[in-house]
């Protein structure tokens, strides 16, 4: 029998900061890994220079807020995650193109794409990722989070936020737009 874990929304900011960076780093690994597997070259994907893709951190936290109560319903979580993440990806693509006049991704050649900003494959991947995150990984993260002493969580948050703010500040004037990153 599956042990019931109470997944209430924590109120401590360090919970969200650490979760954001964990998910942003996981997204960076995912995209760098896909690019490495398909082109056999390493590319630091994304707007920023650091090893993180903030859209994954924002998307994961958004999924947590919206779907945490469904963590024992994987199929429902799959479909809701697919919709939420596709809307977020479309909005992020439109914003980045509006802000800098470039596209950081283009699904024009993919089946059932919408203006090249989203496609069926990415929607299915987001559904699977959201289901995995909310139903399996977040319960594990919560147990791990509570095992780390608060002082170490705060120190780690301070370091991560400082590096991220410096990266954002630099990229506000000069975004990361190298070869194979933006079109």
Tab-separated table of C-alpha atoms in Angstrom:
chain	number	residue	atom	x	y	z
A	1	UNK	CA	0.000	0.000	0.000
A	2	UNK	CA	1.328	3.422	-0.952
A	3	UNK	CA	2.249	5.532	2.048
A	4	UNK	CA	0.346	8.821	2.075
A	5	UNK	CA	2.602	11.866	2.202
A	6	UNK	CA	1.070	15.173	3.186
A	7	UNK	CA	2.150	17.654	0.549
A	8	UNK	CA	1.235	21.031	1.897
A	9	UNK	CA	2.660	24.160	0.382
A	10	UNK	CA	5.607	25.329	2.502
A	11	UNK	CA	5.764	29.032	3.277
A	12	UNK	CA	9.551	29.367	3.552
A	13	UNK	CA	11.177	31.253	0.661
A	14	UNK	CA	14.257	29.012	0.682
A	15	UNK	CA	12.039	26.053	-0.294
A	16	UNK	CA	11.069	27.834	-3.512
A	17	UNK	CA	14.512	29.261	-4.246
A	18	UNK	CA	16.152	25.849	-3.995
A	19	UNK	CA	13.357	24.195	-5.957
A	20	UNK	CA	13.614	26.860	-8.666
A	21	UNK	CA	17.353	26.323	-9.108
A	22	UNK	CA	17.062	22.532	-8.932
A	23	UNK	CA	14.455	22.531	-11.701
A	24	UNK	CA	16.222	25.213	-13.763
A	25	UNK	CA	19.429	23.160	-13.615
A	26	UNK	CA	17.549	19.934	-14.471
A	27	UNK	CA	16.020	21.725	-17.481
A	28	UNK	CA	19.452	22.900	-18.568
A	29	UNK	CA	20.793	19.332	-18.301
A	30	UNK	CA	17.790	18.038	-20.260
A	31	UNK	CA	18.204	20.501	-23.120
A	32	UNK	CA	21.990	20.287	-23.241
A	33	UNK	CA	21.655	16.493	-23.237
A	34	UNK	CA	19.135	16.491	-26.078
A	35	UNK	CA	21.349	18.800	-28.122
A	36	UNK	CA	24.429	16.703	-27.376
A	37	UNK	CA	22.614	13.514	-28.398
A	38	UNK	CA	21.226	14.968	-31.640
A	39	UNK	CA	24.141	17.131	-32.852
A	40	UNK	CA	27.061	15.554	-30.972
A	41	UNK	CA	28.179	18.936	-29.684
A	42	UNK	CA	27.734	20.689	-26.352
A	43	UNK	CA	25.773	23.944	-26.369
A	44	UNK	CA	24.858	26.028	-23.345
A	45	UNK	CA	21.198	26.606	-24.234
A	46	UNK	CA	19.254	29.585	-22.968
A	47	UNK	CA	19.289	33.326	-22.488
A	48	UNK	CA	21.705	33.281	-19.539
A	49	UNK	CA	25.299	32.113	-19.276
A	50	UNK	CA	24.853	29.952	-16.157
A	51	UNK	CA	23.825	26.282	-16.164
A	52	UNK	CA	20.122	26.930	-15.706
A	53	UNK	CA	17.019	27.544	-17.757
A	54	UNK	CA	14.675	29.646	-15.625
A	55	UNK	CA	11.611	28.633	-17.625
A	56	UNK	CA	11.933	25.140	-16.115
A	57	UNK	CA	12.190	26.564	-12.601
A	58	UNK	CA	9.194	28.841	-13.115
A	59	UNK	CA	7.219	26.074	-14.812
A	60	UNK	CA	7.980	23.579	-12.052
A	61	UNK	CA	6.977	25.963	-9.281
A	62	UNK	CA	3.840	26.901	-11.195
A	63	UNK	CA	2.982	23.212	-11.533
A	64	UNK	CA	3.613	22.740	-7.818
A	65	UNK	CA	1.230	25.552	-6.888
A	66	UNK	CA	-1.471	24.460	-9.328
A	67	UNK	CA	-1.230	20.678	-9.168
A	68	UNK	CA	0.253	19.591	-5.820
A	69	UNK	CA	-3.146	18.352	-4.635
A	70	UNK	CA	-3.278	15.891	-7.563
A	71	UNK	CA	0.028	14.166	-6.795
A	72	UNK	CA	-1.761	10.827	-6.373
A	73	UNK	CA	-3.492	11.186	-9.766
A	74	UNK	CA	-0.764	10.773	-12.393
A	75	UNK	CA	-3.027	10.737	-15.473
A	76	UNK	CA	-4.810	13.952	-14.505
A	77	UNK	CA	-1.455	15.502	-13.606
A	78	UNK	CA	-0.095	14.512	-17.034
A	79	UNK	CA	-2.851	16.322	-18.934
A	80	UNK	CA	-2.882	19.406	-16.719
A	81	UNK	CA	0.925	19.661	-16.859
A	82	UNK	CA	0.866	19.409	-20.657
A	83	UNK	CA	-1.577	22.321	-20.901
A	84	UNK	CA	0.063	24.562	-18.285
A	85	UNK	CA	3.590	24.057	-19.631
A	86	UNK	CA	2.555	24.539	-23.262
A	87	UNK	CA	0.911	27.859	-22.414
A	88	UNK	CA	4.031	28.895	-20.479
A	89	UNK	CA	6.347	27.858	-23.324
A	90	UNK	CA	4.276	29.716	-25.913
A	91	UNK	CA	4.198	32.874	-23.770
A	92	UNK	CA	7.943	32.691	-23.063
A	93	UNK	CA	8.721	32.248	-26.761
A	94	UNK	CA	6.556	35.229	-27.709
A	95	UNK	CA	8.098	37.394	-24.984
A	96	UNK	CA	11.698	36.541	-25.892
A	97	UNK	CA	11.046	37.220	-29.556
A	98	UNK	CA	9.330	40.522	-28.717
A	99	UNK	CA	12.128	41.561	-26.319
A	100	UNK	CA	15.163	40.646	-28.451
A	101	UNK	CA	13.762	39.905	-31.881
A	102	UNK	CA	15.132	36.341	-31.780
A	103	UNK	CA	13.787	32.861	-31.194
A	104	UNK	CA	15.528	30.571	-28.751
A	105	UNK	CA	13.545	27.591	-30.111
A	106	UNK	CA	11.505	26.880	-33.217
A	107	UNK	CA	9.258	23.844	-33.687
A	108	UNK	CA	8.148	24.800	-37.218
A	109	UNK	CA	9.252	21.446	-38.628
A	110	UNK	CA	7.500	19.407	-35.945
A	111	UNK	CA	4.102	17.711	-36.141
A	112	UNK	CA	1.164	19.776	-34.838
A	113	UNK	CA	3.148	22.911	-34.052
A	114	UNK	CA	1.540	26.246	-33.255
A	115	UNK	CA	3.471	29.105	-34.888
A	116	UNK	CA	6.663	27.131	-34.245
A	117	UNK	CA	6.427	28.016	-30.545
A	118	UNK	CA	4.980	24.728	-29.253
A	119	UNK	CA	4.330	21.303	-30.764
A	120	UNK	CA	2.759	17.975	-29.872
A	121	UNK	CA	6.094	16.354	-28.962
A	122	UNK	CA	7.039	19.106	-26.508
A	123	UNK	CA	3.521	19.065	-25.037
A	124	UNK	CA	3.738	15.309	-24.408
A	125	UNK	CA	7.219	15.702	-22.894
A	126	UNK	CA	5.958	18.477	-20.614
A	127	UNK	CA	3.031	16.306	-19.561
A	128	UNK	CA	5.363	13.435	-18.700
A	129	UNK	CA	7.812	15.749	-16.966
A	130	UNK	CA	5.076	17.422	-14.918
A	131	UNK	CA	3.639	14.059	-13.915
A	132	UNK	CA	7.082	12.788	-12.902
A	133	UNK	CA	7.776	16.002	-11.003
A	134	UNK	CA	4.511	16.311	-9.085
A	135	UNK	CA	3.780	12.654	-8.460
A	136	UNK	CA	7.244	11.319	-7.691
A	137	UNK	CA	10.085	13.853	-7.462
A	138	UNK	CA	8.493	16.586	-5.333
A	139	UNK	CA	7.570	14.216	-2.488
A	140	UNK	CA	11.219	13.102	-2.498
A	141	UNK	CA	12.444	16.733	-2.662
A	142	UNK	CA	10.291	17.668	0.327
A	143	UNK	CA	11.777	14.888	2.454
A	144	UNK	CA	15.302	15.890	1.414
A	145	UNK	CA	14.642	19.610	1.974
A	146	UNK	CA	13.620	19.011	5.588
A	147	UNK	CA	16.793	17.018	6.262
A	148	UNK	CA	19.138	19.877	5.308
A	149	UNK	CA	19.857	22.254	8.214
A	150	UNK	CA	18.243	25.666	7.686
A	151	UNK	CA	21.557	27.558	7.865
A	152	UNK	CA	22.967	25.501	4.954
A	153	UNK	CA	19.812	26.026	2.925
A	154	UNK	CA	20.087	29.794	3.476
A	155	UNK	CA	23.791	29.881	2.557
A	156	UNK	CA	23.109	27.910	-0.624
A	157	UNK	CA	20.204	30.231	-1.490
A	158	UNK	CA	22.415	33.288	-1.002
A	159	UNK	CA	25.113	31.923	-3.293
A	160	UNK	CA	22.682	30.831	-6.001
A	161	UNK	CA	20.739	34.097	-5.945
A	162	UNK	CA	23.918	36.213	-6.067
A	163	UNK	CA	25.259	34.350	-9.110
A	164	UNK	CA	21.848	34.452	-10.801
A	165	UNK	CA	21.343	38.181	-10.212
A	166	UNK	CA	24.811	38.926	-11.614
A	167	UNK	CA	24.023	36.778	-14.658
A	168	UNK	CA	20.644	38.486	-15.184
A	169	UNK	CA	22.221	41.910	-14.860
A	170	UNK	CA	24.911	41.131	-17.431
A	171	UNK	CA	22.463	39.447	-19.822
A	172	UNK	CA	19.989	42.329	-19.670
A	173	UNK	CA	22.452	44.224	-21.851
A	174	UNK	CA	24.108	41.301	-23.614
A	175	UNK	CA	21.988	38.107	-23.715
A	176	UNK	CA	23.570	34.767	-24.441
A	177	UNK	CA	22.977	34.392	-28.202
A	178	UNK	CA	25.805	32.244	-29.490
A	179	UNK	CA	25.734	29.761	-32.348
A	180	UNK	CA	22.901	27.199	-32.131
A	181	UNK	CA	21.199	29.111	-29.297
A	182	UNK	CA	18.979	31.647	-31.015
A	183	UNK	CA	17.616	32.020	-34.563
